[in-house]
Amino acid sequence: MHVRRSATHVEILTPAKINLFLEVLAKRPDGYHEIVTLLSAATIYDSLTFTPRRQEEITLQVRWALGYSAKNARHGAATHAAHELQWGDVPTGRENLACRAANLVRERAGIRDGAAMHLVKRIPAASGLGGASSDAAAALVAANAAWNLNWPRERLVELASELGSDVPFFLTTGAAVCRGRGEQIEACRTMRLHYVIVRPPVGLSTPRVYQQCCPVEQLSGIENMTESLKRGNAADVGRHLINSLQPAAASLTPWITRLQQEFRRHDLLGHQMSGSGSSYFGLCRTARHARRVASRLRSLRIGTVFQAQTAVAS
Ligand code: C5P
């Protein structure tokens, strides 16, 4: 997350995430699933501007960065099943998680003033790349800074976990092993990884994918992944990619299997779906390799293709 403060507002660039590892351990009585996952920030950024205002409400305007909705239209699917979401399905106004985050800070701090928030989106919705969670974390940080609250990170993490399982991760830097429903975070070492990411024309709803999943019977253990990252061995990272939500997602949309087949044709270190989908990523050897694979995938018109790498925190 990159934070810039000026006299009138706070501007934040907030990254996407990739799940390099995700195992579902059990279904919990509260409806969530117990998971262990390794999240790594990736260089696709949304940008949030937060301007404190005298009037007593928080407003939010959302727009897609130049060229993004056009890409969506070009690759748009003709029909969608009810559980498949569109590329730009991002709620505006009070429903948006970033707006809920800012309102939560306002309520807990007993602030009467409001704010105007502007969100420029690049992270596609319903894609397993954490866009909404990242925006919410950015709103917490922005509100804390703009209203001069000086709340410590631990306090923001508490609010973040009320907002969603992935939100606390975006308050950390780089990479983290996340447990519980995903909100218990422990920072871990990461390395520069080069990704090619495809967001197919349809997205998936997280609750729907979890509803469909089966907890794993034979755990692989996350240690192989954390060790590979510690050693800085990208080939080993590729060998130890795991996402136990992938079969559930593949049962909801044919796009996951289609992407898996396309990615197999490229000489990648590894590939899998990110989070609850529908984005699918491949691990490349170098930035040049990622560029080459991205350009081949673009010609197939199978969705929006991103080239990204590990985001380093500032
Ligand atoms: O925490 P968040 O609001 O992002 O979760 C959205 C939904 O995804 C939950 O309501 C739940 O249905 C599902 N989920 C789950 N187990 C998790 C995380 C999310 O079942 N660990």
XYZ file of C-alpha atoms and ligand atoms in Angstrom:
335
model
C 0.000 0.000 0.000
C 1.405 3.387 -0.962
C 0.064 6.336 1.040
C 0.367 9.990 -0.021
C -0.878 12.801 2.210
C -1.566 16.337 1.110
C -3.095 19.327 2.917
C -6.572 18.473 1.631
C -6.709 14.705 1.145
C -5.097 11.289 1.460
C -4.447 9.185 -1.625
C -3.717 5.466 -1.439
C -2.592 2.947 -4.034
C -3.664 -0.450 -2.802
C -2.648 -3.762 -4.415
C -4.331 -7.006 -5.483
C -3.466 -10.329 -3.843
C -2.680 -13.779 -5.147
C -3.266 -16.963 -3.118
C -0.131 -19.055 -3.616
C -1.555 -21.674 -1.253
C -5.079 -22.279 0.050
C -6.350 -25.299 1.927
C -9.842 -25.595 3.381
C -9.508 -27.486 6.654
C -13.090 -27.670 7.959
C -16.537 -26.134 7.867
C -17.236 -24.141 11.034
C -20.503 -23.853 12.954
C -20.629 -20.097 12.177
C -20.919 -20.813 8.426
C -17.296 -19.915 7.643
C -14.557 -22.359 6.727
C -11.333 -22.857 8.622
C -8.528 -22.261 6.131
C -4.783 -21.879 5.849
C -3.685 -19.665 2.991
C -0.621 -17.770 1.827
C -1.385 -14.397 0.309
C 1.099 -12.353 -1.646
C 0.434 -8.767 -2.782
C 0.538 -8.265 -6.561
C 1.102 -5.133 -8.652
C -2.426 -4.392 -9.866
C -3.521 -1.303 -7.946
C -6.804 0.405 -7.118
C -6.491 4.015 -6.095
C -8.548 5.602 -3.303
C -8.728 9.325 -2.562
C -10.208 10.389 0.779
C -11.101 14.052 1.324
C -12.556 15.033 4.730
C -15.690 17.187 4.452
C -17.835 19.197 6.827
C -21.123 17.624 5.776
C -22.286 14.661 7.839
C -21.983 11.849 5.335
C -19.439 9.766 3.513
C -19.881 9.657 -0.239
C -18.190 7.310 -2.677
C -17.711 7.581 -6.414
C -16.357 4.580 -8.268
C -14.991 4.536 -11.788
C -12.930 2.084 -13.783
C -9.508 3.259 -14.907
C -9.293 4.313 -18.521
C -9.559 1.380 -20.908
C -10.746 -1.141 -18.337
C -14.475 -1.231 -19.059
C -13.694 -1.304 -22.795
C -11.592 -4.439 -22.261
C -14.478 -5.938 -20.365
C -16.945 -5.286 -23.136
C -14.638 -6.825 -25.730
C -14.281 -10.061 -23.778
C -17.759 -10.045 -22.256
C -19.675 -13.313 -22.235
C -23.051 -13.306 -23.922
C -24.913 -14.978 -21.082
C -24.305 -15.396 -17.371
C -25.600 -17.968 -14.910
C -26.980 -16.467 -11.691
C -23.821 -17.238 -9.681
C -21.497 -15.777 -12.301
C -20.710 -12.115 -11.791
C -19.653 -9.490 -14.292
C -16.244 -7.858 -14.467
C -17.314 -4.504 -13.097
C -19.929 -5.630 -10.534
C -18.756 -3.218 -7.841
C -21.369 -1.656 -5.567
C -21.280 2.115 -5.334
C -22.346 4.183 -2.338
C -22.916 2.801 1.172
C -22.979 -0.843 0.033
C -19.356 -0.689 -1.037
C -16.951 -2.269 1.480
C -14.656 0.799 1.362
C -17.595 3.005 2.306
C -18.548 0.616 5.117
C -14.941 0.738 6.345
C -14.897 4.558 6.462
C -18.276 4.610 8.212
C -17.020 2.100 10.773
C -14.060 4.351 11.650
C -16.343 7.384 11.795
C -18.768 5.613 14.139
C -16.073 4.164 16.460
C -14.210 7.491 16.611
C -17.416 9.467 17.217
C -16.666 11.797 14.306
C -19.515 13.974 13.022
C -17.871 15.185 9.823
C -18.010 13.169 6.644
C -15.742 12.630 3.651
C -15.758 12.334 -0.130
C -14.110 9.164 -1.410
C -13.133 8.501 -5.018
C -12.154 5.031 -6.053
C -10.432 4.255 -9.335
C -10.657 0.514 -10.014
C -8.201 -1.680 -11.846
C -8.574 -4.898 -9.815
C -11.483 -6.790 -11.415
C -14.466 -7.713 -9.233
C -15.442 -11.259 -8.210
C -12.055 -12.533 -9.288
C -10.291 -13.846 -6.148
C -7.785 -10.986 -6.336
C -9.055 -9.221 -3.188
C -10.140 -5.938 -4.797
C -12.977 -5.088 -2.404
C -10.928 -6.113 0.664
C -7.969 -4.065 -0.522
C -10.193 -1.001 -1.023
C -11.656 -1.457 2.476
C -8.192 -1.648 4.048
C -7.215 1.499 2.124
C -10.306 3.291 3.464
C -9.363 2.356 7.056
C -5.824 3.686 6.601
C -7.038 6.818 4.795
C -9.677 7.653 7.422
C -7.188 7.101 10.235
C -4.703 9.468 8.568
C -7.117 12.111 7.264
C -8.959 12.447 10.593
C -5.646 12.415 12.529
C -6.753 9.549 14.754
C -3.321 7.940 15.066
C -4.862 4.583 15.825
C -2.228 1.821 15.962
C -2.185 -0.866 13.297
C -3.638 -3.434 15.771
C -6.786 -1.343 16.128
C -7.187 -1.111 12.354
C -6.648 -4.881 12.082
C -9.549 -5.435 14.524
C -11.858 -3.272 12.420
C -10.563 -4.948 9.252
C -11.534 -8.419 10.475
C -15.069 -7.175 11.203
C -15.316 -6.098 7.570
C -14.125 -9.304 5.884
C -11.750 -12.256 6.180
C -9.172 -10.918 3.685
C -9.188 -7.266 4.789
C -6.519 -7.558 7.591
C -3.991 -8.938 5.082
C -3.973 -5.652 3.173
C -2.788 -3.823 6.306
C 0.394 -5.931 6.291
C 3.231 -5.799 3.841
C 4.213 -8.236 1.114
C 3.081 -11.720 2.058
C 1.411 -13.478 4.964
C 0.174 -16.859 6.110
C -3.476 -16.398 7.093
C -5.431 -18.818 9.287
C -8.824 -19.065 10.954
C -11.295 -17.757 8.382
C -8.329 -15.869 6.892
C -8.198 -13.008 9.376
C -5.348 -14.325 11.600
C -2.285 -13.053 9.814
C 1.375 -13.787 10.237
C 3.767 -11.971 7.918
C 6.179 -14.213 6.007
C 9.122 -13.811 3.680
C 8.365 -13.496 0.010
C 10.362 -13.021 -3.171
C 9.941 -11.373 -6.543
C 7.545 -13.537 -8.531
C 6.309 -12.823 -12.055
C 2.684 -13.532 -12.834
C 0.378 -13.653 -15.764
C -3.240 -13.450 -14.600
C -6.431 -14.004 -16.590
C -9.814 -12.817 -15.386
C -12.296 -14.745 -17.565
C -15.498 -13.032 -18.740
C -17.395 -14.288 -15.697
C -16.606 -13.853 -12.014
C -17.597 -16.024 -9.059
C -19.299 -15.270 -5.759
C -17.111 -16.200 -2.761
C -19.957 -17.610 -0.575
C -21.152 -19.723 -3.507
C -17.710 -21.256 -4.063
C -17.237 -21.991 -0.336
C -20.709 -23.572 -0.194
C -19.618 -25.934 -2.944
C -16.205 -26.898 -1.511
C -15.130 -29.986 0.447
C -12.526 -29.698 3.213
C -9.313 -31.537 2.268
C -8.789 -35.011 3.733
C -5.045 -35.196 3.200
C -3.350 -31.932 4.173
C -0.304 -30.903 2.157
C 0.972 -28.466 4.787
C 2.032 -24.936 4.024
C 5.669 -25.402 5.096
C 6.883 -26.418 1.622
C 5.552 -23.113 0.262
C 6.952 -20.898 3.040
C 10.334 -22.667 2.755
C 10.426 -22.204 -1.034
C 9.748 -18.481 -0.611
C 12.380 -18.215 2.124
C 14.947 -19.864 -0.147
C 13.901 -17.603 -3.036
C 13.287 -20.587 -5.303
C 10.526 -19.691 -7.787
C 10.525 -23.163 -9.394
C 9.767 -24.727 -5.990
C 7.057 -22.123 -5.360
C 5.510 -23.220 -8.671
C 5.682 -26.896 -7.659
C 3.935 -26.261 -4.332
C 0.999 -24.146 -5.521
C -2.281 -25.444 -4.049
C -5.839 -24.170 -4.071
C -8.425 -26.562 -2.692
C -11.262 -24.220 -3.766
C -10.461 -24.824 -7.421
C -12.602 -27.987 -7.923
C -15.588 -26.179 -6.348
C -15.124 -23.190 -8.669
C -14.674 -25.480 -11.666
C -18.027 -27.106 -10.874
C -19.664 -23.653 -11.106
C -18.137 -22.390 -14.347
C -16.416 -24.139 -17.269
C -13.959 -21.230 -17.456
C -11.648 -22.636 -14.763
C -10.976 -25.873 -16.673
C -10.673 -23.924 -19.926
C -8.039 -21.634 -18.397
C -6.216 -24.580 -16.836
C -5.984 -26.187 -20.283
C -4.713 -22.986 -21.907
C -2.119 -22.391 -19.171
C -0.828 -25.975 -19.553
C 0.289 -25.123 -23.083
C 2.791 -22.572 -21.763
C 6.059 -23.364 -20.183
C 5.125 -22.067 -16.704
C 6.619 -22.790 -13.281
C 3.076 -23.494 -12.061
C -0.495 -22.257 -12.416
C -3.795 -22.287 -10.515
C -6.863 -20.257 -9.596
C -6.493 -17.402 -7.080
C -8.721 -17.446 -3.954
C -12.337 -18.301 -4.749
C -11.818 -17.367 -8.422
C -12.513 -16.769 -11.111
C -9.026 -15.393 -11.887
C -6.373 -17.891 -12.872
C -2.649 -17.159 -12.679
C 0.569 -18.595 -13.994
C 4.000 -18.253 -12.453
C 6.635 -17.162 -14.974
C 10.436 -17.357 -14.842
C 11.092 -13.682 -15.642
C 9.219 -10.467 -16.507
C 10.068 -11.122 -20.168
C 8.603 -14.613 -19.982
C 5.430 -13.150 -18.378
C 5.161 -10.566 -21.189
C 5.466 -13.268 -23.834
C 2.858 -15.548 -22.226
C 0.521 -12.576 -21.620
C 0.679 -11.587 -25.264
C -0.127 -15.165 -26.416
C -3.034 -15.413 -23.968
C -4.391 -12.025 -25.104
C -4.668 -13.297 -28.656
C -6.993 -16.106 -27.439
C -9.658 -13.704 -26.147
C -10.302 -15.708 -23.001
C -10.658 -12.727 -20.697
C -8.695 -9.764 -19.413
C -4.991 -10.548 -19.180
C -2.759 -8.878 -16.597
C 0.955 -9.084 -16.162
C 2.050 -8.452 -12.567
C 4.703 -9.194 -9.995
C 5.103 -9.327 -6.231
C 4.186 -5.915 -4.820
C 6.739 -4.565 -2.392
C 5.450 -2.307 0.347
C 6.675 1.239 0.832
O -15.252 -12.814 5.130
P -15.976 -12.485 3.876
O -17.123 -11.532 4.104
O -15.093 -12.045 2.762
O -16.626 -13.844 3.388
C -17.628 -13.898 2.427
C -18.299 -15.251 2.505
O -17.403 -16.284 2.060
C -18.708 -15.677 3.890
O -19.980 -15.193 4.216
C -18.684 -17.183 3.785
O -19.868 -17.641 3.170
C -17.535 -17.459 2.821
N -16.268 -17.737 3.525
C -16.119 -18.966 4.151
N -14.931 -19.245 4.792
C -13.927 -18.346 4.807
C -14.072 -17.088 4.168
C -15.268 -16.827 3.538
O -17.019 -19.817 4.142
N -12.777 -18.661 5.412
